[in-house]
Coordinates of C-alpha atoms and ligand atoms in Angstrom, one line a residue:
T1 CA 104.2 75.3 118.3
D2 CA 104.8 78.8 119.7
S3 CA 103.1 80.4 116.8
R4 CA 101.6 83.9 117.5
M5 CA 99.4 83.7 114.4
L6 CA 96.3 82.5 116.0
C7 CA 93.8 83.7 113.2
T8 CA 92.5 80.7 111.3
A9 CA 90.8 82.8 108.6
L10 CA 94.2 84.2 107.8
R11 CA 96.3 81.0 107.8
N12 CA 96.2 80.8 104.0
R13 CA 98.2 84.1 103.8
L14 CA 101.2 82.5 105.5
M15 CA 104.2 82.4 103.3
S16 CA 108.0 82.7 103.0
A17 CA 109.8 86.1 103.3
A18 CA 111.0 85.6 99.7
D19 CA 107.4 85.0 98.4
A20 CA 106.2 88.1 100.3
A21 CA 109.0 90.2 99.1
A22 CA 108.0 89.1 95.6
L23 CA 104.6 90.8 96.0
I24 CA 106.3 94.3 96.3
P25 CA 106.4 95.9 92.9
A26 CA 109.2 98.3 91.6
G27 CA 108.5 101.8 92.1
S28 CA 106.0 101.3 95.0
T29 CA 105.8 103.2 98.1
V30 CA 106.2 100.9 101.1
G31 CA 105.4 101.9 104.6
M32 CA 107.5 99.9 107.0
S33 CA 107.1 99.5 110.8
G34 CA 110.1 100.5 113.0
F35 CA 111.4 103.2 115.4
T36 CA 114.9 103.6 116.7
G37 CA 115.8 100.0 116.0
A38 CA 112.7 98.5 117.4
G39 CA 109.7 96.7 115.8
Y40 CA 110.9 96.7 112.2
P41 CA 110.3 93.8 109.9
K42 CA 113.3 91.4 110.2
A43 CA 112.9 89.1 107.1
I44 CA 111.1 90.8 104.2
P45 CA 113.5 93.8 103.6
A46 CA 116.4 91.5 103.4
A47 CA 114.5 89.1 101.1
L48 CA 113.5 92.2 99.1
A49 CA 117.2 93.4 98.9
E50 CA 118.3 89.9 97.7
R51 CA 115.8 90.0 94.9
I52 CA 117.0 93.6 94.0
E53 CA 120.4 92.4 93.9
Q54 CA 119.7 89.7 91.5
L55 CA 117.8 92.2 89.3
N56 CA 120.7 94.7 89.4
N57 CA 123.2 91.8 88.4
A58 CA 120.9 91.2 85.3
G59 CA 121.0 94.9 84.5
E60 CA 117.6 95.8 85.8
E61 CA 116.9 98.7 88.3
F62 CA 114.4 98.3 91.1
R63 CA 113.7 100.8 93.6
I64 CA 110.9 101.7 96.2
N65 CA 110.1 104.6 98.4
V66 CA 110.5 103.6 102.1
W67 CA 108.5 105.4 104.9
T68 CA 108.9 104.3 108.4
G69 CA 108.4 105.5 112.0
A70 CA 112.1 106.5 112.6
S71 CA 115.4 104.8 112.2
T72 CA 115.4 100.8 111.7
A73 CA 118.5 98.6 111.6
P74 CA 121.0 97.2 109.1
E75 CA 118.7 94.5 108.0
L76 CA 116.3 97.2 106.7
D77 CA 117.7 100.4 105.9
G78 CA 121.2 99.1 105.3
K79 CA 120.4 96.1 103.2
L80 CA 118.0 98.0 100.8
A81 CA 120.4 101.0 100.7
A82 CA 123.5 98.8 99.9
V83 CA 121.7 97.5 96.5
N84 CA 120.4 101.0 95.5
G85 CA 116.9 99.9 96.5
I86 CA 115.8 103.1 98.0
N87 CA 114.6 105.9 95.8
M88 CA 113.1 108.2 98.6
R89 CA 113.3 107.7 102.4
L90 CA 111.3 109.4 105.1
P91 CA 111.1 110.7 108.0
F92 CA 114.3 109.7 110.0
Q93 CA 117.2 107.4 109.6
S94 CA 120.6 106.8 111.2
D95 CA 122.1 104.1 109.1
P96 CA 125.6 104.5 107.7
I97 CA 124.9 103.2 104.2
C98 CA 121.7 105.3 103.9
R99 CA 123.6 108.4 105.2
E100 CA 126.4 107.8 102.4
K101 CA 123.7 107.4 99.6
I102 CA 121.7 110.4 100.9
N103 CA 125.0 112.6 100.9
N104 CA 126.4 111.4 97.5
G105 CA 123.0 112.4 96.1
S106 CA 121.8 108.9 95.1
M107 CA 119.0 108.8 97.5
D108 CA 116.4 111.3 98.3
Y109 CA 115.5 112.0 101.9
I110 CA 112.7 114.0 103.5
D111 CA 113.4 114.9 107.0
I112 CA 110.1 115.5 108.9
H113 CA 108.9 116.2 112.4
L114 CA 107.9 112.9 113.7
S115 CA 104.7 113.9 115.0
E116 CA 103.5 115.3 111.7
V117 CA 104.3 112.4 109.4
S118 CA 100.8 110.7 109.7
Q119 CA 99.1 113.9 109.3
Y120 CA 101.1 114.4 106.0
A121 CA 100.2 111.0 104.8
W122 CA 96.5 111.5 105.8
S123 CA 96.4 114.9 104.0
G124 CA 97.8 113.4 100.8
F125 CA 101.1 115.6 100.8
L126 CA 103.2 112.6 100.4
G127 CA 101.3 110.8 97.7
K128 CA 99.8 107.2 97.7
M129 CA 101.1 104.4 99.9
N130 CA 100.9 101.2 98.2
I131 CA 102.0 98.4 100.7
A132 CA 102.6 98.4 104.4
V133 CA 105.0 95.9 105.8
I134 CA 104.3 95.7 109.7
E135 CA 105.9 93.7 112.5
V136 CA 103.4 92.7 115.0
S137 CA 104.0 90.4 118.0
G138 CA 100.8 88.4 117.4
V139 CA 97.7 88.0 115.6
L140 CA 94.5 87.2 117.7
E141 CA 91.9 84.6 116.6
D142 CA 89.6 87.5 115.6
G143 CA 92.3 89.1 113.5
R144 CA 93.3 91.9 115.9
L145 CA 96.9 92.6 115.9
I146 CA 99.2 92.8 118.9
P147 CA 101.6 95.6 118.2
S148 CA 105.5 95.0 118.6
S149 CA 108.2 96.9 120.4
A150 CA 107.6 100.2 118.5
V151 CA 104.1 101.5 117.4
G152 CA 105.5 104.3 115.3
N153 CA 103.2 105.1 112.2
N154 CA 101.8 101.6 112.0
K155 CA 98.3 102.6 112.6
T156 CA 98.4 105.1 109.8
W157 CA 100.5 102.8 107.4
I158 CA 97.9 100.0 107.8
E159 CA 95.0 102.5 107.2
Q160 CA 96.7 104.4 104.3
A161 CA 98.4 101.2 102.4
D162 CA 96.1 99.4 99.8
Q163 CA 97.7 96.3 100.8
V164 CA 99.4 95.0 104.1
I165 CA 102.0 92.4 104.7
L166 CA 102.6 91.2 108.3
E167 CA 105.7 89.8 110.2
V168 CA 104.5 88.0 113.2
N169 CA 107.7 87.9 115.4
S170 CA 107.6 85.3 118.1
A171 CA 110.8 86.6 119.6
Q172 CA 109.0 89.6 120.9
S173 CA 107.8 89.2 124.4
A174 CA 104.3 87.8 124.5
G175 CA 103.9 90.1 127.5
L176 CA 103.9 93.2 125.3
E177 CA 100.2 92.3 125.0
G178 CA 98.4 95.1 126.9
M179 CA 101.1 97.6 127.0
H180 CA 99.9 99.6 124.0
D181 CA 97.4 102.4 123.6
I182 CA 96.3 102.8 120.1
Y183 CA 94.0 105.9 119.6
Y184 CA 91.5 105.7 116.9
G185 CA 90.2 109.3 117.5
T186 CA 92.5 111.3 115.4
A187 CA 90.8 113.5 112.6
L188 CA 92.0 116.0 110.2
P189 CA 91.2 119.7 110.6
P190 CA 88.7 121.6 110.9
Y191 CA 87.0 121.1 114.3
R192 CA 89.4 118.6 115.8
K193 CA 88.5 117.5 119.3
P194 CA 91.2 117.8 122.1
I195 CA 93.2 114.7 122.8
M196 CA 92.2 113.9 126.4
I197 CA 95.6 113.1 127.9
S198 CA 96.5 115.2 130.8
Q199 CA 99.1 112.8 132.5
P200 CA 101.7 110.5 131.0
T201 CA 99.7 107.5 132.4
D202 CA 96.3 108.3 130.8
R203 CA 95.0 105.6 128.4
I204 CA 92.5 106.8 125.7
G205 CA 92.8 104.0 123.2
E206 CA 92.9 100.2 122.8
H207 CA 95.6 97.5 123.1
Y208 CA 95.3 96.4 119.5
L209 CA 95.7 97.5 115.8
H210 CA 93.0 96.7 113.5
C211 CA 93.4 95.7 109.8
P212 CA 90.6 94.6 107.4
A213 CA 91.4 90.9 106.6
D214 CA 91.0 91.6 102.9
K215 CA 93.9 94.1 102.9
I216 CA 96.3 91.4 104.3
I217 CA 98.0 89.9 101.1
A218 CA 100.9 88.0 103.1
I219 CA 101.8 86.9 106.7
V220 CA 105.5 85.8 107.3
E221 CA 106.5 84.3 110.7
T222 CA 109.7 85.4 112.2
S223 CA 111.7 85.0 115.4
A224 CA 114.5 87.4 115.7
P225 CA 115.5 90.2 118.1
D226 CA 115.4 93.9 117.6
R227 CA 118.9 95.7 116.8
N228 CA 119.6 96.3 120.4
S229 CA 122.8 98.2 120.2
P230 CA 124.8 98.6 123.4
F231 CA 125.3 102.0 125.1
N232 CA 128.7 103.3 125.9
P233 CA 129.3 103.6 129.8
P234 CA 129.0 107.3 130.6
D235 CA 132.4 109.1 130.2
D236 CA 133.8 112.1 132.1
I237 CA 132.2 114.7 129.6
S238 CA 128.7 113.1 129.8
R239 CA 128.8 112.8 133.6
R240 CA 129.8 116.7 133.8
I241 CA 126.9 117.4 131.5
A242 CA 124.5 115.4 133.7
S243 CA 125.7 117.1 136.8
H244 CA 125.0 120.5 135.5
I245 CA 121.5 119.5 134.6
L246 CA 120.9 118.0 138.0
Q247 CA 122.0 121.0 139.8
F248 CA 119.9 123.1 137.5
F249 CA 116.8 121.1 138.5
Q250 CA 117.4 121.4 141.9
Q251 CA 117.6 125.2 141.6
E252 CA 114.4 125.4 139.6
I253 CA 112.6 123.2 142.4
A254 CA 114.0 125.5 145.0
I255 CA 112.8 128.7 143.3
G256 CA 109.4 127.1 143.0
R257 CA 109.3 126.9 139.2
M258 CA 109.0 123.0 139.2
P259 CA 107.5 120.6 141.5
K260 CA 109.9 118.2 143.3
E261 CA 108.7 115.3 141.0
L262 CA 109.9 117.7 138.3
L263 CA 107.7 117.6 135.1
P264 CA 107.4 114.7 132.6
I265 CA 110.7 114.2 130.9
Q266 CA 111.8 113.5 127.3
S267 CA 115.2 112.3 126.5
G268 CA 116.8 111.7 123.1
V269 CA 118.7 108.7 122.1
G270 CA 122.4 108.6 122.3
N271 CA 125.2 108.2 124.9
I272 CA 124.8 111.6 126.6
P273 CA 120.9 111.6 127.1
N274 CA 121.4 108.2 128.4
A275 CA 124.1 109.4 130.9
V276 CA 121.8 112.2 131.8
L277 CA 119.3 109.7 132.9
E278 CA 121.8 107.6 134.8
G279 CA 122.7 110.8 136.6
L280 CA 119.0 111.6 137.5
D281 CA 118.5 107.9 138.7
A282 CA 121.5 108.3 141.1
G283 CA 120.3 111.9 142.2
P284 CA 117.7 112.9 144.8
F285 CA 114.6 112.8 142.6
K286 CA 111.7 110.4 143.2
Q287 CA 108.4 109.9 141.6
L288 CA 109.3 111.2 138.2
S289 CA 107.4 110.5 135.0
A290 CA 108.4 110.4 131.4
F291 CA 106.5 111.4 128.3
T292 CA 108.8 110.6 125.6
E293 CA 109.4 108.8 122.2
V294 CA 112.1 106.3 123.2
I295 CA 112.6 104.3 126.2
Q296 CA 116.3 103.5 126.4
D297 CA 118.4 101.9 129.0
G298 CA 118.5 104.7 131.3
M299 CA 114.7 105.0 131.6
L300 CA 114.1 101.2 132.2
A301 CA 116.8 101.5 135.2
M302 CA 114.8 104.4 136.5
L303 CA 111.6 102.4 136.3
K304 CA 113.2 99.5 138.0
S305 CA 114.6 101.6 140.8
G306 CA 111.5 103.6 141.3
T307 CA 112.9 106.9 140.5
L308 CA 110.5 106.8 137.6
T309 CA 106.9 105.8 138.2
A310 CA 105.7 105.6 134.7
A311 CA 106.7 106.3 131.1
S312 CA 104.7 106.9 127.9
S313 CA 106.6 106.4 124.6
T314 CA 106.2 105.1 121.1
A315 CA 109.2 102.7 121.1
F316 CA 112.0 100.9 122.9
S317 CA 115.7 101.4 122.0
L318 CA 117.5 99.1 124.4
S319 CA 120.7 97.3 124.7
P320 CA 120.7 93.4 124.7
T321 CA 121.1 93.5 128.5
A322 CA 118.3 95.9 128.9
M323 CA 116.0 94.0 126.6
A324 CA 116.8 90.9 128.6
E325 CA 115.7 92.6 131.7
L326 CA 112.5 94.0 130.1
N327 CA 111.5 90.4 128.9
T328 CA 112.3 89.0 132.3
N329 CA 110.2 91.5 134.1
I330 CA 107.6 92.3 131.5
D331 CA 104.7 92.2 133.9
F332 CA 106.3 94.8 136.1
Y333 CA 107.1 97.1 133.0
R334 CA 103.7 96.7 131.5
Q335 CA 102.1 98.3 134.5
R336 CA 104.4 101.3 134.1
I337 CA 104.9 101.7 130.3
I338 CA 102.5 102.8 127.7
L339 CA 103.5 102.5 124.1
R340 CA 101.4 105.0 121.6
Q341 CA 101.4 105.8 118.0
Q342 CA 104.0 108.6 117.2
D343 CA 101.5 111.3 116.3
I344 CA 100.1 110.9 119.9
S345 CA 103.5 110.4 121.8
N346 CA 105.1 113.4 120.1
H347 CA 101.9 115.5 119.8
P348 CA 102.5 119.3 120.3
E349 CA 99.3 119.6 122.1
L350 CA 100.2 117.1 124.6
I351 CA 103.9 118.2 125.1
R352 CA 102.7 121.7 125.7
R353 CA 99.8 120.7 128.1
L354 CA 102.0 118.3 130.1
G355 CA 104.9 120.7 130.4
V356 CA 107.4 118.4 129.1
I357 CA 111.3 118.7 130.0
A358 CA 112.8 118.0 126.7
M359 CA 116.4 116.9 126.6
N360 CA 118.1 116.4 123.1
G361 CA 121.6 116.3 121.6
L362 CA 122.9 118.6 119.0
I363 CA 125.6 119.0 116.3
E364 CA 126.4 122.7 116.8
A365 CA 124.8 125.7 118.4
D366 CA 125.5 129.5 117.6
I367 CA 126.3 132.2 120.0
Y368 CA 122.6 133.4 119.8
G369 CA 121.2 130.0 120.6
N370 CA 120.0 128.6 117.1
V371 CA 120.7 124.7 117.0
N372 CA 121.7 122.5 114.2
S373 CA 120.8 118.9 114.9
T374 CA 121.1 117.4 111.5
H375 CA 123.8 118.8 109.2
I376 CA 127.6 118.4 109.2
M377 CA 129.2 121.6 107.9
G378 CA 125.8 122.9 106.5
S379 CA 125.3 120.2 103.8
R380 CA 125.8 116.6 104.9
M381 CA 123.0 114.8 106.6
M382 CA 123.7 113.1 109.9
N383 CA 120.4 111.5 111.1
G384 CA 117.3 113.9 110.9
I385 CA 115.4 116.1 113.2
G386 CA 113.5 113.2 114.5
G387 CA 111.3 114.2 117.4
S388 CA 113.8 116.9 118.7
G389 CA 111.5 119.5 117.1
D390 CA 108.3 118.3 118.4
F391 CA 109.7 118.4 121.9
A392 CA 112.0 121.3 121.8
R393 CA 109.4 123.9 120.4
N394 CA 106.6 122.7 122.8
G395 CA 108.3 121.6 125.9
Y396 CA 108.1 123.7 129.1
L397 CA 112.0 123.4 129.2
S398 CA 114.0 122.6 126.0
I399 CA 117.4 121.5 127.0
F400 CA 120.1 120.9 124.4
V401 CA 123.3 118.9 125.4
T402 CA 126.6 118.5 123.6
P403 CA 130.3 118.1 124.2
S404 CA 131.8 121.5 123.6
T405 CA 134.0 120.2 120.8
A406 CA 133.9 117.3 118.1
K407 CA 136.6 115.4 116.4
N408 CA 139.2 115.6 119.0
G409 CA 138.9 119.3 119.5
A410 CA 139.2 120.2 115.7
I411 CA 135.6 121.4 115.8
S412 CA 133.8 123.8 118.1
A413 CA 130.2 122.9 118.9
I414 CA 129.6 126.6 119.6
V415 CA 130.0 128.6 116.4
P416 CA 129.5 132.2 115.3
M417 CA 126.5 131.1 113.0
V418 CA 125.0 127.7 112.6
S419 CA 125.5 126.3 109.2
H420 CA 121.9 124.8 109.2
V421 CA 119.0 125.5 111.6
D422 CA 116.7 123.0 113.0
H423 CA 115.7 124.6 116.4
T424 CA 115.6 128.4 116.4
E425 CA 116.7 130.8 119.1
H426 CA 113.0 131.0 120.0
D427 CA 112.8 127.2 120.9
V428 CA 116.2 126.7 122.8
K429 CA 116.0 127.5 126.5
I430 CA 119.0 125.8 128.0
L431 CA 122.2 124.9 126.5
V432 CA 124.6 122.6 128.2
T433 CA 128.1 121.3 127.6
E434 CA 130.7 119.7 130.0
H435 CA 131.8 123.4 130.9
G436 CA 128.5 124.7 132.1
L437 CA 124.8 125.5 131.6
A438 CA 123.6 128.5 129.7
D439 CA 119.9 129.5 130.8
L440 CA 118.9 131.5 127.9
R441 CA 115.4 132.1 129.1
G442 CA 114.3 135.8 129.1
L443 CA 117.6 137.1 127.6
S444 CA 118.0 139.3 124.6
P445 CA 120.4 138.1 121.7
K446 CA 123.4 139.8 122.9
Q447 CA 122.9 138.7 126.6
R448 CA 122.6 135.0 125.2
A449 CA 125.8 135.3 123.5
H450 CA 127.6 136.2 126.6
Q451 CA 126.1 133.3 128.4
I452 CA 126.8 130.8 125.7
I453 CA 130.4 131.8 125.1
Q454 CA 131.3 132.0 128.7
K455 CA 129.4 129.0 130.1
C456 CA 129.3 126.5 127.1
A457 CA 132.3 127.2 124.7
D458 CA 135.3 125.3 124.9
P459 CA 138.2 127.5 126.6
A460 CA 140.3 126.8 123.4
F461 CA 137.7 128.6 121.3
R462 CA 136.3 131.2 123.7
P463 CA 138.7 134.0 122.9
A464 CA 137.9 133.7 119.1
L465 CA 134.1 133.7 119.7
M466 CA 134.4 136.6 122.0
D467 CA 136.5 138.4 119.4
Y468 CA 134.0 137.7 116.6
F469 CA 131.0 138.8 118.7
E470 CA 132.7 142.1 119.9
R471 CA 133.7 142.9 116.4
A472 CA 130.2 142.2 115.2
C473 CA 128.9 144.5 118.0
A474 CA 131.4 147.2 116.9
S475 CA 130.5 146.9 113.4
G476 CA 127.7 149.4 113.9
R477 CA 125.3 147.5 111.8
G478 CA 122.3 145.6 113.2
M479 CA 122.8 145.8 116.9
H480 CA 119.9 143.3 117.7
T481 CA 121.7 140.3 116.5
P482 CA 125.2 141.5 115.5
H483 CA 127.0 139.4 112.8
L484 CA 129.7 140.0 110.3
L485 CA 128.3 138.2 107.3
G486 CA 131.4 137.8 105.5
E487 CA 132.9 135.9 108.5
A488 CA 129.9 134.2 110.0
L489 CA 130.5 130.8 108.3
S490 CA 134.2 131.1 108.1
W491 CA 134.9 128.7 110.8
H492 CA 133.1 125.9 108.8
Q493 CA 135.1 127.1 105.5
R494 CA 138.4 126.9 107.6
Y495 CA 137.5 123.4 108.9
E496 CA 136.7 122.2 105.3
A497 CA 140.0 123.6 104.0
T498 CA 142.2 122.7 106.9
G499 CA 140.6 120.1 109.0
H500 CA 140.5 122.6 111.9
M501 CA 138.1 125.4 112.8
Ligands
0RQ601 O1 130.4 111.2 114.9 O2 131.0 109.2 115.8 O3 131.8 109.7 113.5 O4 132.8 111.1 115.6 O5 128.3 113.5 115.2 O6 127.9 112.9 118.0 O7 128.6 113.7 120.1 O8 128.4 111.2 119.7 O9 126.4 112.8 119.9 O10 125.4 110.5 119.5 O11 124.4 112.3 121.1 O12 124.4 112.6 118.4 C1 122.8 115.4 117.1 C2 123.6 113.6 115.9 C3 124.2 113.9 118.3 C4 121.8 113.2 117.7 C5 123.1 114.1 117.2 C6 129.7 114.1 115.2 C7 130.5 113.3 116.3 C8 129.9 111.9 116.1 C9 127.6 112.0 116.9 P1 131.6 110.1 115.0 P2 127.9 112.5 119.5 P3 125.1 111.8 119.7 C10 114.9 111.7 119.9 C11 115.5 112.9 119.4 C12 118.5 114.6 116.1 C13 117.3 113.8 116.5 C14 116.9 113.9 117.8 C15 120.6 113.4 116.6 C16 128.3 112.1 115.7 O13 121.4 113.7 118.9 O14 120.7 112.8 115.7 O15 117.4 114.7 118.6 N1 119.7 114.4 117.0 N2 116.0 113.1 118.2 O16 131.7 113.4 116.0 C17 130.9 117.6 112.9 C18 130.1 118.8 114.5 C19 129.6 117.7 115.1 C20 130.0 116.4 114.5 C21 128.9 115.9 116.5 N3 129.8 120.1 115.1 N4 130.6 118.7 113.5 N5 130.6 116.3 113.5 N6 129.6 115.3 115.5 N7 129.1 117.4 116.4 C22 115.2 110.3 119.0 C23 114.3 110.3 117.7 O17 114.0 111.4 117.1 C24 114.0 109.2 117.0

């Protein structure tokens, strides 16, 4: 057979997904693998959801707390949320059903910087983890675990949980073995040692995860692909955003502020960041590197073309076509990709040392450069901050990209005051829309407002933004960051009342 469970001493733990799901008690806190649709358990969450549905039909409630690396897939978040099986969720999600439950108040959600989750868990800030459910791509004869297509928080979950359940997924490429770098040197303060990575390609750990055999209470064999959602082909707006960024990079090289190989790049998920990568691949740049948290289609293509020499990440997030390409040429990619746990891939110390160029999407920005990445109209959660804060605050360049409007022009992405803040004016260095790029470095708040309104706002909203700013400046109160407090959020109120800002 093609079983990847080679450890004879653990064979007596093999069972069905339903039997394994039955080992998860109501009220428990479960650490699951999974990061941006990769490496999540494929069978047990669904089996658990089925069990919960039966209990619900019999009038019984059954809820657990679910901690992951980042977002997962409909088979995990979607199915458990649909049966009201999740009491509390952390640290990042992007599932429509989860989102609905969070926003209707029936699910609690804690939105945490992805680099910090394992430290939270280690420090006991989050309470006790009972069970870890972890997808691996194989178990060696000696019991070591070959990680899957995402590492995420798996090292921490295995260490923190009382009991561990494994899903051994034979649909993951056998060639993943050797791609990972699991670092067992992390510690709690005080007197922590430096993490010795000074280039994205540095390896400081091992290829395998370790788990004491007596913690493993169940092993389920699966054979199912990751979520693998396709990307939209770049549209005109994302192409224009990409071209502003490329031009900017060339200027920075010409001025001598960056080497011609740029600096290690981080790119968020989504269609626009992916289009920027396609633009970079088509541009004049060579010998680039990436220090990022997700490898999406654009980065895989850049590795293939040679634009990118190497990438450090914690997970893949690929379309079915790109996943097929990865699997076909896995030996090529294994020499160029390192998958690390997310407390290392997103570590502020490393992002600052390497001088990462961070590129992330946003929901809205204000005229002074504060960025909201998470909340629609101040209160409704979209996905979460994810790793954007880790990279934006600590990056050498923090670039935020967005179309200038949303919902067919009804919403301006540039507003007088953001309705929620994830990245403050102190962390946002460059803002880009299809209309232009605002370089905010070294500018005072009022200078930033001019740049953002003139370069980034949609022409349809520019006069109203300028009018707000000028009246705030003329108010004679607080001339450092002028605001009209009674009006600052009136654009959002108007949208809620009329459907248009
Ligand atoms: O919703 O599809 O229902 O119309 O938000 O917006 O423009 O398609 O952009 O997919 O890049 O997502 C900030 C959400 C942007 C993402 C965010 C609506 C818009 C649409 C999506 P519809 P777009 P993207 C690495 C880094 C935080 C985490 C992060 C994100 C939907 O980038 O989650 O960066 N970032 N992680 O219509 C109302 C506005 C709106 C708005 C957009 N102003 N008001 N709706 N939308 N702007 C990955 C990880 O950390 C794991």
